[in-house]
């Protein structure tokens, strides 16, 4: 909504410049305002790009540690699943954060999420083990090493809440999709439909 509002504002300024025969002195405030708005949009896009590259670096670094004792120890406590897990710090979503129709559509406890915990999900075709867990060793390994990126994802979300609050916008999830179909995101939320999401089929996946 912010970007559309910004674009509409720039269009209105351009229209004013075309329709009203103002002097150069009168036009200067409009030109400065437009330049400031354009620079702000550029800074926002730059921040998003930098955050994306930082997450990439965190996951790549986690991959190099996939065989370490620490990674194996962390993996022993497992990852939370969006279909069956009870999150350790779950709380009700506010209606201005996200409306989930299946959970009351914004009335009462709109839905549960945990801003401190990431979850993993896999397509149902890959959930062939007990309690819908994967049996493929590579998928299990991916769930283990990507857990190491959770601290970064948690800190990023905390910082995003502060940054986007100045625009009256809720931050987006931080998420990662692997080539083998595993998907990790934070905050952790309960999936509305289990097993239907495959990150490899999303337009953002490269």
Coordinates of C-alpha atoms in Angstrom, one line a residue:
X1 CA 0.0 0.0 0.0
X2 CA 2.9 2.3 0.8
X3 CA 4.4 1.9 -2.7
X4 CA 1.1 2.6 -4.4
X5 CA 0.5 5.7 -2.3
X6 CA 4.0 6.9 -3.1
X7 CA 3.5 6.4 -6.9
X8 CA 0.1 8.1 -6.8
X9 CA 1.7 11.0 -5.0
X10 CA 4.4 11.4 -7.7
X11 CA 1.7 11.3 -10.4
X12 CA -0.3 14.0 -8.8
X13 CA 2.8 16.2 -8.5
X14 CA 3.6 15.7 -12.2
X15 CA 0.0 16.5 -13.2
X16 CA 0.2 19.8 -11.2
X17 CA 3.3 20.7 -13.1
X18 CA 1.6 20.2 -16.4
X19 CA -1.7 21.9 -15.7
X20 CA -0.7 24.9 -13.6
X21 CA 1.6 27.6 -15.1
X22 CA 3.6 28.2 -12.0
X23 CA 6.9 30.0 -11.8
X24 CA 10.2 28.2 -11.3
X25 CA 10.3 29.5 -7.7
X26 CA 6.9 27.9 -7.0
X27 CA 8.0 24.6 -8.6
X28 CA 11.0 24.1 -6.5
X29 CA 9.2 22.8 -3.4
X30 CA 7.4 20.2 -5.5
X31 CA 10.7 19.1 -7.2
X32 CA 12.4 18.7 -3.8
X33 CA 9.4 16.8 -2.4
X34 CA 9.4 14.4 -5.4
X35 CA 13.2 13.9 -5.2
X36 CA 12.9 13.1 -1.4
X37 CA 10.1 10.6 -2.1
X38 CA 12.1 8.9 -4.8
X39 CA 15.2 8.7 -2.7
X40 CA 13.2 7.2 0.2
X41 CA 11.8 4.5 -2.1
X42 CA 15.3 3.7 -3.3
X43 CA 16.5 3.4 0.2
X44 CA 13.7 1.0 1.1
X45 CA 14.4 -1.2 -1.9
X46 CA 18.1 -1.1 -1.1
X47 CA 17.3 -2.3 2.5
X48 CA 15.2 -5.2 1.1
X49 CA 17.9 -6.2 -1.3
X50 CA 20.6 -6.1 1.5
X51 CA 18.4 -8.2 3.8
X52 CA 17.9 -10.8 1.1
X53 CA 21.6 -11.1 0.4
X54 CA 22.3 -11.3 4.2
X55 CA 19.9 -14.2 4.6
X56 CA 21.5 -15.9 1.7
X57 CA 24.9 -15.5 3.4
X58 CA 23.5 -16.8 6.7
X59 CA 22.1 -20.0 5.0
X60 CA 25.3 -20.5 3.0
X61 CA 27.3 -20.2 6.2
X62 CA 24.9 -22.6 8.0
X63 CA 25.4 -25.1 5.1
X64 CA 29.2 -25.2 5.8
X65 CA 28.5 -26.1 9.4
X66 CA 26.1 -28.9 8.6
X67 CA 28.4 -31.6 9.8
X68 CA 29.6 -29.9 13.0
X69 CA 28.8 -31.2 16.5
X70 CA 26.8 -28.0 17.3
X71 CA 24.6 -28.5 14.3
X72 CA 23.9 -32.1 15.2
X73 CA 23.2 -31.1 18.8
X74 CA 20.8 -28.4 17.7
X75 CA 19.1 -30.7 15.3
X76 CA 18.4 -33.2 18.1
X77 CA 15.8 -30.8 19.5
X78 CA 14.2 -30.7 16.1
X79 CA 12.4 -28.0 14.2
X80 CA 8.8 -26.9 14.7
X81 CA 6.2 -27.9 12.2
X82 CA 3.4 -25.6 11.0
X83 CA 0.9 -28.4 10.9
X84 CA 1.3 -30.0 14.3
X85 CA 3.6 -28.1 16.6
X86 CA 2.7 -26.0 19.7
X87 CA 5.0 -23.0 19.7
X88 CA 7.0 -22.1 22.8
X89 CA 6.1 -18.4 22.8
X90 CA 2.9 -18.4 20.8
X91 CA 0.5 -15.4 21.0
X92 CA -2.6 -14.2 19.4
X93 CA -2.3 -12.2 16.2
X94 CA -3.9 -8.8 16.2
X95 CA -6.3 -8.1 13.4
X96 CA -4.1 -5.3 12.2
X97 CA -1.2 -7.7 11.9
X98 CA -2.8 -10.4 9.8
X99 CA -6.4 -11.6 9.3
X100 CA -6.8 -15.4 9.0
X101 CA -10.3 -16.2 7.9
X102 CA -10.1 -19.8 9.1
X103 CA -9.4 -18.5 12.6
X104 CA -12.2 -16.1 13.1
X105 CA -11.4 -13.4 10.5
X106 CA -10.0 -11.0 12.9
X107 CA -12.4 -11.5 15.8
X108 CA -11.2 -12.8 19.1
X109 CA -7.9 -14.7 18.8
X110 CA -7.3 -14.2 15.1
X111 CA -4.6 -16.9 14.9
X112 CA -1.5 -18.0 16.8
X113 CA 2.0 -17.2 15.9
X114 CA 5.5 -17.1 17.5
X115 CA 7.8 -14.2 16.6
X116 CA 10.8 -16.0 18.2
X117 CA 10.5 -19.4 16.5
X118 CA 10.8 -20.5 12.9
X119 CA 8.9 -23.4 11.4
X120 CA 9.6 -25.8 8.6
X121 CA 7.2 -27.3 6.1
X122 CA 7.5 -29.7 3.2
X123 CA 5.1 -30.8 0.4
X124 CA 2.9 -33.8 1.4
X125 CA 4.6 -36.0 -1.3
X126 CA 7.8 -35.7 0.7
X127 CA 6.3 -36.3 4.1
X128 CA 6.6 -40.1 4.0
X129 CA 7.8 -40.8 7.5
X130 CA 6.2 -41.1 10.9
X131 CA 4.1 -38.0 11.9
X132 CA 4.5 -36.7 8.3
X133 CA 8.2 -36.2 8.7
X134 CA 10.6 -36.6 5.8
X135 CA 12.6 -39.8 5.2
X136 CA 15.0 -38.4 2.6
X137 CA 18.4 -37.8 4.3
X138 CA 19.0 -34.6 2.3
X139 CA 15.7 -33.1 3.5
X140 CA 16.5 -34.0 7.1
X141 CA 20.0 -32.5 6.7
X142 CA 18.5 -29.3 5.3
X143 CA 16.1 -29.0 8.2
X144 CA 19.0 -29.4 10.5
X145 CA 21.5 -26.8 9.1
X146 CA 18.9 -24.1 8.3
X147 CA 18.0 -24.1 11.9
X148 CA 21.3 -22.4 12.5
X149 CA 19.9 -19.3 10.6
X150 CA 17.1 -18.9 13.1
X151 CA 18.9 -16.5 15.3
X152 CA 19.5 -14.1 12.4
X153 CA 15.9 -14.5 11.3
X154 CA 14.6 -13.6 14.8
X155 CA 16.9 -10.6 15.1
X156 CA 15.9 -9.4 11.6
X157 CA 12.2 -9.6 12.4
X158 CA 12.7 -7.5 15.6
X159 CA 14.5 -4.9 13.6
X160 CA 11.9 -5.0 10.8
X161 CA 9.1 -4.3 13.3
X162 CA 10.9 -1.1 14.4
X163 CA 11.7 0.0 10.8
X164 CA 8.3 -0.7 9.2
X165 CA 6.3 0.8 12.1
X166 CA 7.4 4.3 10.9
X167 CA 5.4 3.5 7.8
X168 CA 2.5 1.9 9.7
X169 CA 3.2 -1.3 7.9
X170 CA 3.7 -4.8 9.4
X171 CA 6.9 -6.5 8.4
X172 CA 6.9 -9.5 6.1
X173 CA 8.0 -13.0 7.1
X174 CA 11.7 -14.0 6.7
X175 CA 11.8 -17.2 4.7
X176 CA 14.0 -19.6 2.8
X177 CA 13.1 -22.3 0.3
X178 CA 15.5 -25.1 -0.6
X179 CA 16.0 -26.9 -3.9
X180 CA 14.6 -30.1 -2.3
X181 CA 11.3 -28.6 -1.2
X182 CA 11.9 -27.6 2.4
X183 CA 10.6 -24.2 3.5
X184 CA 11.6 -22.4 6.7
X185 CA 10.0 -19.1 7.8
X186 CA 9.8 -16.9 10.8
X187 CA 7.5 -15.9 12.6
X188 CA 6.2 -19.4 13.1
X189 CA 2.5 -19.8 12.3
X190 CA 0.0 -22.7 12.0
X191 CA -0.5 -23.7 8.3
X192 CA -4.0 -23.3 7.1
X193 CA -3.5 -26.2 4.7
X194 CA -0.8 -28.8 5.4
X195 CA 1.4 -30.2 2.7
X196 CA 0.2 -27.9 -0.1
X197 CA 3.0 -25.4 -0.2
X198 CA 6.0 -26.1 -2.3
X199 CA 8.5 -23.2 -2.4
X200 CA 10.0 -24.4 -5.6
X201 CA 6.8 -23.5 -7.4
X202 CA 6.7 -19.9 -6.2
X203 CA 7.6 -17.0 -8.4
X204 CA 10.3 -15.7 -6.0
X205 CA 12.2 -19.1 -6.1
X206 CA 15.3 -19.0 -8.2

